[in-house]
Tab-separated table of C-alpha atoms in Angstrom:
chain	number	residue	atom	x	y	z
A	647	MET	CA	173.831	222.875	67.752
A	648	HIS	CA	170.279	224.476	67.036
A	649	GLU	CA	170.540	221.619	64.234
A	650	LEU	CA	170.708	218.985	66.428
A	651	GLY	CA	167.847	220.345	69.120
A	652	ILE	CA	166.316	220.104	65.612
A	653	VAL	CA	166.538	216.385	64.896
A	654	PHE	CA	165.836	215.465	68.994
A	655	TYR	CA	162.492	216.421	67.950
A	656	ILE	CA	162.075	215.015	64.030
A	657	ILE	CA	163.068	211.371	66.179
A	658	ARG	CA	160.840	211.944	68.908
A	659	ASP	CA	157.640	212.374	66.553
A	660	VAL	CA	159.370	209.727	63.906
A	661	LYS	CA	159.697	207.418	66.604
A	662	LYS	CA	155.611	208.227	67.774
A	663	ALA	CA	154.430	207.785	64.331
A	664	ALA	CA	156.176	204.390	64.026
A	665	GLU	CA	154.617	203.463	66.891
A	666	GLU	CA	151.883	203.988	65.929
A	667	ASN	CA	151.894	201.974	62.743
A	668	GLY	CA	153.847	199.230	64.026
A	669	VAL	CA	156.658	199.965	61.890
A	670	GLU	CA	160.310	198.588	63.020
A	671	HIS	CA	162.186	200.117	60.825
A	672	VAL	CA	161.958	203.627	58.350
A	673	SER	CA	163.878	203.995	55.468
A	674	THR	CA	163.530	207.340	54.494
A	675	VAL	CA	162.314	210.566	56.690
A	676	VAL	CA	161.231	213.281	54.348
A	677	MET	CA	161.154	216.721	55.183
A	678	ASN	CA	160.028	220.525	54.425
A	679	ILE	CA	162.274	222.586	54.732
A	680	GLY	CA	161.950	226.844	54.231
A	681	GLU	CA	164.410	228.679	53.043
A	682	VAL	CA	164.168	231.198	55.893
A	683	SER	CA	163.496	228.688	58.461
A	684	THR	CA	167.121	229.199	59.971
A	685	ILE	CA	168.001	225.488	59.443
A	686	ILE	CA	171.101	224.550	57.475
A	687	PRO	CA	170.802	221.373	55.384
A	688	GLU	CA	174.134	220.280	55.517
A	689	TYR	CA	174.553	220.666	59.223
A	690	LEU	CA	170.768	218.895	59.693
A	691	THR	CA	171.424	215.677	57.399
A	692	ASP	CA	175.090	215.563	59.603
A	693	CYS	CA	173.175	216.022	63.053
A	694	TRP	CA	170.836	213.442	61.955
A	695	ARG	CA	173.356	210.870	60.670
A	696	TRP	CA	174.878	211.024	64.016
A	697	ALA	CA	171.549	211.145	66.041
A	698	ALA	CA	169.687	208.574	63.832
A	699	ASP	CA	172.311	205.637	64.083
A	700	LYS	CA	171.805	205.108	67.572
A	701	GLU	CA	168.662	204.387	67.489
A	702	ASP	CA	167.639	200.295	66.229
A	703	LEU	CA	164.423	201.814	64.584
A	704	LEU	CA	166.515	204.804	62.068
A	705	ARG	CA	169.565	202.965	61.508
A	706	GLY	CA	170.963	203.125	57.877
A	707	CYS	CA	167.694	205.716	57.246
A	708	GLU	CA	168.131	208.286	54.988
A	709	LEU	CA	166.955	211.987	55.979
A	710	ARG	CA	165.740	213.647	52.611
A	711	ILE	CA	165.386	217.136	52.931
A	712	GLU	CA	162.767	218.997	50.265
A	713	PRO	CA	163.127	222.736	50.566
A	714	ILE	CA	160.272	225.369	50.456
A	715	PRO	CA	161.196	228.984	48.763
A	716	ALA	CA	160.667	231.733	50.801
A	717	VAL	CA	157.961	234.072	49.329
A	718	THR	CA	156.786	237.037	50.937
A	719	HIS	CA	153.733	239.176	50.472
A	720	CYS	CA	153.282	243.249	50.375
A	721	ASP	CA	150.074	244.640	51.649
A	722	GLY	CA	151.217	247.641	49.302
A	723	CYS	CA	150.532	246.485	46.262
A	724	GLY	CA	149.215	243.006	46.930
A	725	LYS	CA	151.627	241.052	45.327
A	726	ASP	CA	154.113	238.120	46.091
A	727	TYR	CA	157.840	238.234	45.669
A	728	PRO	CA	160.864	236.049	46.571
A	729	THR	CA	162.019	236.511	50.343
A	730	VAL	CA	165.500	235.760	49.977
A	731	ALA	CA	166.591	238.209	46.685
A	732	HIS	CA	164.681	241.655	48.264
A	733	GLY	CA	164.450	240.472	51.928
A	734	LYS	CA	161.655	243.207	53.772
A	735	ILE	CA	161.279	245.785	50.690
A	736	CYS	CA	158.597	245.382	48.362
A	737	PRO	CA	160.686	245.200	44.964
A	738	HIS	CA	157.344	245.842	42.656
A	739	CYS	CA	156.846	249.146	45.326
A	740	GLY	CA	159.292	249.840	47.881
A	741	SER	CA	156.334	249.317	50.696
A	742	GLU	CA	157.555	247.651	54.160
A	743	LYS	CA	154.338	246.330	54.643
A	744	THR	CA	154.990	243.384	53.816
A	745	TRP	CA	154.700	239.581	55.885
A	746	LEU	CA	156.718	235.688	54.717
A	747	LEU	CA	153.670	233.827	52.922
A	748	ARG	CA	156.266	230.703	52.959
A	749	GLY	CA	159.474	229.978	53.765
A	750	ASN	CA	159.522	229.299	57.318
A	751	GLU	CA	158.248	225.630	57.376
A	752	VAL	CA	160.524	223.035	59.206
A	753	GLU	CA	157.708	219.700	58.468
A	754	ILE	CA	157.900	216.258	58.581
A	755	LYS	CA	156.631	215.430	55.159
A	756	GLU	CA	156.601	211.727	55.572
A	757	LEU	CA	158.404	208.496	55.985
A	758	ARG	CA	159.179	205.640	53.714
A	759	ILE	CA	159.038	202.256	54.702
A	760	GLU	CA	160.731	199.544	52.999
A	761	SER	CA	159.988	195.960	53.403
B	211	MET	CA	160.045	190.666	15.062
B	212	HIS	CA	162.787	189.300	17.700
B	213	ILE	CA	163.989	192.567	18.521
B	214	SER	CA	160.432	194.102	19.079
B	215	LYS	CA	159.717	190.465	21.455
B	216	LYS	CA	163.247	191.329	22.987
B	217	CYS	CA	161.957	194.873	23.843
B	218	SER	CA	158.506	193.874	24.900
B	219	ASN	CA	160.069	191.843	27.379
B	220	PHE	CA	161.917	194.039	28.435
B	221	ALA	CA	159.603	196.318	29.273
B	222	ALA	CA	157.377	193.906	31.290
B	223	GLU	CA	160.608	193.024	33.424
B	224	MET	CA	161.030	196.684	34.266
B	225	ASP	CA	156.732	197.192	34.618
B	226	GLY	CA	156.984	194.323	37.316
B	227	MET	CA	160.530	195.737	39.046
B	228	SER	CA	159.038	199.644	39.216
B	229	ARG	CA	155.694	197.860	40.910
B	230	LYS	CA	157.381	195.606	42.915
B	231	THR	CA	159.441	198.710	44.617
B	232	MET	CA	156.065	200.476	44.615
B	233	GLU	CA	154.391	197.956	46.749
B	234	ASN	CA	157.814	197.318	48.934
B	235	VAL	CA	157.662	200.825	50.332
B	236	LYS	CA	155.229	202.055	52.312
B	237	ILE	CA	154.891	205.773	53.086
B	238	ILE	CA	152.772	207.410	55.938
B	239	GLU	CA	152.183	210.801	55.508
B	240	ILE	CA	152.822	213.331	58.361
B	241	LYS	CA	152.570	216.651	57.338
B	242	LYS	CA	153.520	218.017	61.246
B	243	SER	CA	155.500	220.926	62.367
B	244	VAL	CA	157.929	219.315	64.556
B	245	PHE	CA	157.553	222.702	66.528
B	246	GLU	CA	153.960	221.616	66.898
B	247	ASN	CA	154.369	219.370	69.916
B	248	ASN	CA	156.148	222.196	71.999
B	249	ASP	CA	154.077	224.569	71.429
B	250	ARG	CA	151.120	221.946	73.144
B	251	ALA	CA	153.282	221.767	76.012
B	252	ALA	CA	153.957	225.119	76.291
B	253	ASP	CA	150.031	226.324	76.423
B	254	ALA	CA	149.630	223.737	78.637
B	255	LEU	CA	152.441	224.950	81.185
B	256	ARG	CA	150.709	228.580	80.655
B	257	GLY	CA	147.431	227.450	81.226
B	258	GLU	CA	148.828	225.663	84.781
B	259	LEU	CA	151.038	229.196	85.301
B	260	LYS	CA	147.579	230.591	85.325
B	261	LYS	CA	145.842	228.681	87.500
B	262	LYS	CA	148.960	227.937	90.467
B	263	GLY	CA	149.302	232.244	89.836
B	264	VAL	CA	152.435	232.205	88.820
B	265	PHE	CA	154.537	234.593	86.412
B	266	LEU	CA	157.098	233.287	84.235
B	267	LEU	CA	159.305	235.683	82.044
B	268	ASN	CA	161.440	234.333	79.965
B	269	LEU	CA	164.677	236.682	79.417
B	270	MET	CA	167.155	236.189	76.677
B	271	SER	CA	170.052	237.747	75.098
B	272	SER	CA	173.313	237.792	73.419
B	273	PRO	CA	176.387	236.169	76.157
B	274	GLY	CA	177.938	239.251	78.173
B	275	SER	CA	174.890	241.848	77.697
B	276	GLY	CA	174.634	241.897	81.398
B	277	LYS	CA	171.706	239.856	82.144
B	278	THR	CA	172.492	238.593	85.325
B	279	THR	CA	173.433	241.644	86.686
B	280	THR	CA	170.166	243.320	85.611
B	281	LEU	CA	168.154	240.201	87.354
B	282	ILE	CA	170.561	240.614	90.366
B	283	GLN	CA	169.351	245.203	90.131
B	284	THR	CA	165.588	243.948	89.886
B	285	ILE	CA	165.028	241.375	92.210
B	286	ASN	CA	166.781	243.445	94.596
B	287	ARG	CA	163.925	246.480	94.256
B	288	LEU	CA	161.181	243.318	94.181
B	289	LYS	CA	162.122	240.590	96.713
B	290	ASP	CA	160.418	242.128	99.650
B	291	LYS	CA	156.961	242.964	97.722
B	292	ILE	CA	156.753	239.346	95.729
B	293	ARG	CA	158.077	236.345	95.939
B	294	ILE	CA	160.650	235.859	93.308
B	295	ALA	CA	162.713	232.216	92.117
B	296	VAL	CA	164.984	232.417	89.251
B	297	MET	CA	166.006	229.424	86.803
B	298	GLU	CA	169.357	229.687	85.305
B	299	ALA	CA	169.523	228.009	81.728
B	300	ASP	CA	173.576	227.080	80.660
B	301	ILE	CA	174.913	224.163	78.842
B	302	ASP	CA	177.038	224.336	81.362
B	303	SER	CA	178.223	225.371	85.194
B	304	ASP	CA	176.535	226.942	88.107
B	305	VAL	CA	177.992	229.799	88.304
B	306	ASP	CA	174.928	232.050	87.690
B	307	ALA	CA	172.521	230.838	89.773
B	308	ILE	CA	175.363	230.669	92.676
B	309	LYS	CA	175.628	234.346	92.084
B	310	ILE	CA	171.961	235.063	91.972
B	311	LYS	CA	171.851	233.668	95.599
B	312	GLU	CA	174.533	235.278	96.953
B	313	ALA	CA	173.495	238.463	96.097
B	314	THR	CA	169.778	238.841	96.399
B	315	GLY	CA	169.023	235.396	98.998
B	316	VAL	CA	165.841	234.545	96.145
B	317	GLU	CA	165.475	230.428	95.106
B	318	SER	CA	167.803	230.317	92.328
B	319	ILE	CA	168.132	226.982	90.315
B	320	GLN	CA	170.614	226.030	87.297
B	321	LEU	CA	169.072	224.133	84.518
B	322	HIS	CA	171.730	222.194	82.737
B	323	THR	CA	170.726	221.729	78.540
B	324	GLY	CA	173.214	219.283	77.795
B	325	GLY	CA	174.588	221.126	74.546
B	326	MET	CA	171.736	222.308	73.259
B	327	CYS	CA	171.013	225.815	72.610
B	328	HIS	CA	167.933	226.498	74.051
B	329	LEU	CA	164.852	225.935	76.330
B	330	ASP	CA	162.356	224.102	75.055
B	331	ALA	CA	158.709	223.984	77.527
B	332	GLU	CA	159.066	220.693	78.948
B	333	MET	CA	162.759	221.291	80.299
B	334	THR	CA	161.272	224.415	81.731
B	335	GLU	CA	158.605	222.386	82.865
B	336	GLN	CA	160.844	220.589	84.776
B	337	GLY	CA	163.043	223.117	86.063
B	338	LEU	CA	159.435	224.480	87.505
B	339	ASN	CA	158.372	221.019	89.096
B	340	ALA	CA	162.337	221.738	90.603
B	341	LEU	CA	161.701	224.759	92.122
B	342	ALA	CA	158.646	223.222	93.815
B	343	GLN	CA	160.562	220.343	95.654
B	344	PRO	CA	161.344	221.010	98.937
B	345	LEU	CA	164.611	222.174	99.600
B	346	PRO	CA	167.789	220.505	101.648
B	347	PRO	CA	167.605	222.394	105.273
B	348	PRO	CA	168.133	226.583	105.013
B	349	SER	CA	172.097	227.183	105.540
B	350	PRO	CA	172.507	229.714	107.976
B	351	GLN	CA	173.117	232.705	105.477
B	352	GLU	CA	169.580	231.681	103.670
B	353	ARG	CA	167.463	234.861	104.135
B	354	GLU	CA	164.222	232.289	105.077
B	355	PRO	CA	163.147	229.137	105.110
B	356	ARG	CA	161.239	228.222	102.059
B	357	GLU	CA	157.765	227.561	102.698
B	358	GLY	CA	155.428	225.664	100.615
B	359	GLU	CA	153.610	228.399	98.385
B	360	SER	CA	154.912	229.003	94.735
B	361	PRO	CA	156.299	231.814	93.641
B	362	ASP	CA	154.277	234.724	91.946
B	363	LEU	CA	157.303	235.515	89.603
B	364	VAL	CA	159.905	233.186	88.127
B	365	ILE	CA	162.456	234.583	85.787
B	366	LEU	CA	163.971	232.246	83.757
B	367	GLU	CA	167.265	233.144	82.268
B	368	ASN	CA	167.716	231.221	78.513
B	369	VAL	CA	170.488	230.498	77.133
B	370	GLY	CA	172.888	233.185	75.967
B	371	ASN	CA	172.371	233.142	72.413
B	372	LEU	CA	169.859	235.674	70.054
B	373	VAL	CA	168.441	232.868	67.441
B	374	CYS	CA	167.542	229.554	68.621
B	375	PRO	CA	165.445	230.719	71.850
B	376	ALA	CA	163.373	232.611	69.387
B	377	GLU	CA	162.317	229.351	68.487
B	378	PHE	CA	160.818	228.534	71.085
B	379	ASP	CA	157.896	228.818	73.339
B	380	THR	CA	158.972	227.753	77.015
B	381	GLY	CA	155.554	228.721	77.858
B	382	ALA	CA	156.496	231.587	79.586
B	383	VAL	CA	153.662	234.510	79.945
B	384	LYS	CA	156.000	237.433	78.590
B	385	ASN	CA	159.389	237.146	76.400
B	386	ALA	CA	161.761	239.787	77.598
B	387	MET	CA	165.671	240.555	76.142
B	388	ILE	CA	168.188	242.473	76.699
B	389	LEU	CA	170.654	244.098	74.578
B	390	SER	CA	173.540	245.684	75.505
B	391	VAL	CA	174.952	248.537	74.165
B	392	PRO	CA	178.402	247.589	72.068
B	393	GLU	CA	176.510	245.182	70.300
B	394	GLY	CA	175.113	247.515	68.147
B	395	HIS	CA	172.016	249.112	67.347
B	396	ASP	CA	171.334	246.717	64.556
B	397	LYS	CA	170.552	243.759	66.149
B	398	PRO	CA	166.865	244.007	65.556
B	399	LEU	CA	167.381	243.779	62.036
B	400	LYS	CA	170.159	240.813	62.177
B	401	TYR	CA	167.944	238.811	64.573
B	402	PRO	CA	164.788	239.987	63.433
B	403	LEU	CA	162.885	237.277	65.381
B	404	MET	CA	163.851	237.666	68.453
B	405	PHE	CA	162.229	241.413	68.193
B	406	SER	CA	159.554	240.502	67.029
B	407	ILE	CA	158.652	238.024	69.929
B	408	CYS	CA	159.894	240.176	72.615
B	409	ASP	CA	157.274	242.065	74.995
B	410	VAL	CA	160.048	244.046	76.439
B	411	VAL	CA	163.747	245.174	74.794
B	412	VAL	CA	165.862	246.806	77.880
B	413	ILE	CA	168.954	248.554	76.620
B	414	ASN	CA	171.857	248.061	79.156
B	415	LYS	CA	175.164	249.617	79.212
B	416	ILE	CA	174.023	253.229	78.331
B	417	ASP	CA	176.911	253.930	80.907
B	418	VAL	CA	179.075	253.230	78.036
B	419	LEU	CA	176.920	255.313	75.532
B	420	PRO	CA	179.741	258.142	74.944
B	421	TYR	CA	182.331	255.757	73.892
B	422	PHE	CA	180.269	253.704	71.131
B	423	ASP	CA	178.445	254.466	67.738
B	424	PHE	CA	175.208	253.662	69.379
B	425	ASP	CA	171.901	255.393	68.067
B	426	MET	CA	169.019	254.973	70.566
B	427	GLU	CA	166.701	256.612	68.517
B	428	LYS	CA	167.165	254.056	65.379
B	429	CYS	CA	167.861	250.719	67.421
B	430	LYS	CA	163.853	251.982	68.802
B	431	GLU	CA	162.626	252.182	65.472
B	432	TYR	CA	164.414	249.250	64.182
B	433	ILE	CA	162.829	247.363	66.923
B	434	HIS	CA	159.578	249.448	66.350
B	435	MET	CA	159.887	248.155	62.836
B	436	ARG	CA	159.925	244.184	63.906
B	437	ASN	CA	157.322	244.601	67.036
B	438	PRO	CA	155.424	248.130	67.199
B	439	LYS	CA	153.733	247.220	70.435
B	440	ALA	CA	157.198	246.074	71.947
B	441	THR	CA	158.136	248.270	75.336
B	442	VAL	CA	161.612	249.599	75.150
B	443	ILE	CA	163.676	250.412	78.515
B	444	PRO	CA	166.942	252.091	78.834
B	445	ILE	CA	169.113	251.255	81.420
B	446	CYS	CA	172.363	250.508	83.340
B	447	ALA	CA	172.632	247.460	85.343
B	448	LYS	CA	175.750	248.478	87.058
B	449	THR	CA	174.404	251.973	88.804
B	450	GLY	CA	171.283	250.764	88.516
B	451	GLU	CA	170.175	253.559	86.076
B	452	GLY	CA	166.802	252.750	84.669
B	453	VAL	CA	166.480	249.370	86.499
B	454	GLU	CA	163.274	251.222	88.420
B	455	ALA	CA	161.407	251.271	85.065
B	456	PHE	CA	162.055	247.560	84.497
B	457	ALA	CA	160.752	246.518	88.059
B	458	GLU	CA	157.564	248.238	87.099
B	459	TRP	CA	156.776	246.647	84.423
B	460	LEU	CA	157.251	243.470	85.772
B	461	MET	CA	155.162	243.974	88.480
B	462	LYS	CA	152.541	245.711	86.635
B	463	GLU	CA	152.575	242.697	84.658
B	464	VAL	CA	152.136	240.089	87.362
B	465	ALA	CA	149.390	241.894	89.216
B	466	ARG	CA	147.757	241.928	85.614
B	467	TRP	CA	148.320	238.280	85.382
B	468	LYS	CA	147.167	237.251	88.644
B	469	GLU	CA	143.458	239.173	88.112
């Protein structure tokens, strides 16, 4: 359900960008999806197929996902570590004063138009 | 000689092909978060609400935590002091909107998300606009005919879900959530985003505490780990215990917004 909502947002933004650039058909939409963004890539591409094929602009358009690994920074020792493996607690010093550096992105990177 | 010529022809052909592909693909760089438009719309809506002096509360929780019962108890304590309206968001049905209207007499409308798991700023604005529309002639059981002025407090009861609503700014002034005792005290650990964005966490159904392994102190500790500034208010919506504290929190916030 969540992924479908995100797909509608993507379609809205892509339509706007296509209109601004005078594009009639987009062949690929490239997304940057963070590892801890709560988006499940397979669900997103499934919802995309269903919704995109209803639009002339996006019929057959591929949604390509480029994942961004999640990294957390520790204020305790100043080091970074992979979020998914260690969660909220720093594996270097055991501190809980940590925050997500990257990995929650849901970003449209680019559109590719084949002529 | 022959072979090398063939090779060079092949290389030239390949080169030509790849150039052709490059020429035929145009790339438009976007590099934009899909939440950006919603965040902007939400900020604009908050600006509008500030001008009108309308306080919008976004109330979230899992299904069955007692949102509607809590609202009825809270509204009945506040409705003689301030003008209140309610927007009920659900995937389908209007049972909650009817229940609120019957139990409190305040204006209540139902928003349908059409299968979506959350409300966004645009849908919230549509709901607020619908509230501002003139109503059909009042039915006999209605408490008082509607006047032209805006409500002081609009409560948006978001779709029952601890994940998606947390990601979409509705344009509300404050976020609140209800966690009920049977759900367990470890929910703040499982749904960190929800707890980190809420200004107030109401813990409902404290009357059943003796029957569950719910550790109130641990729960508060977990909530404050995610959000040190969150206000935690334990209540029982069924008996009304603790509801006064939530009503007071709301009155204070509404007054501060209208300053």
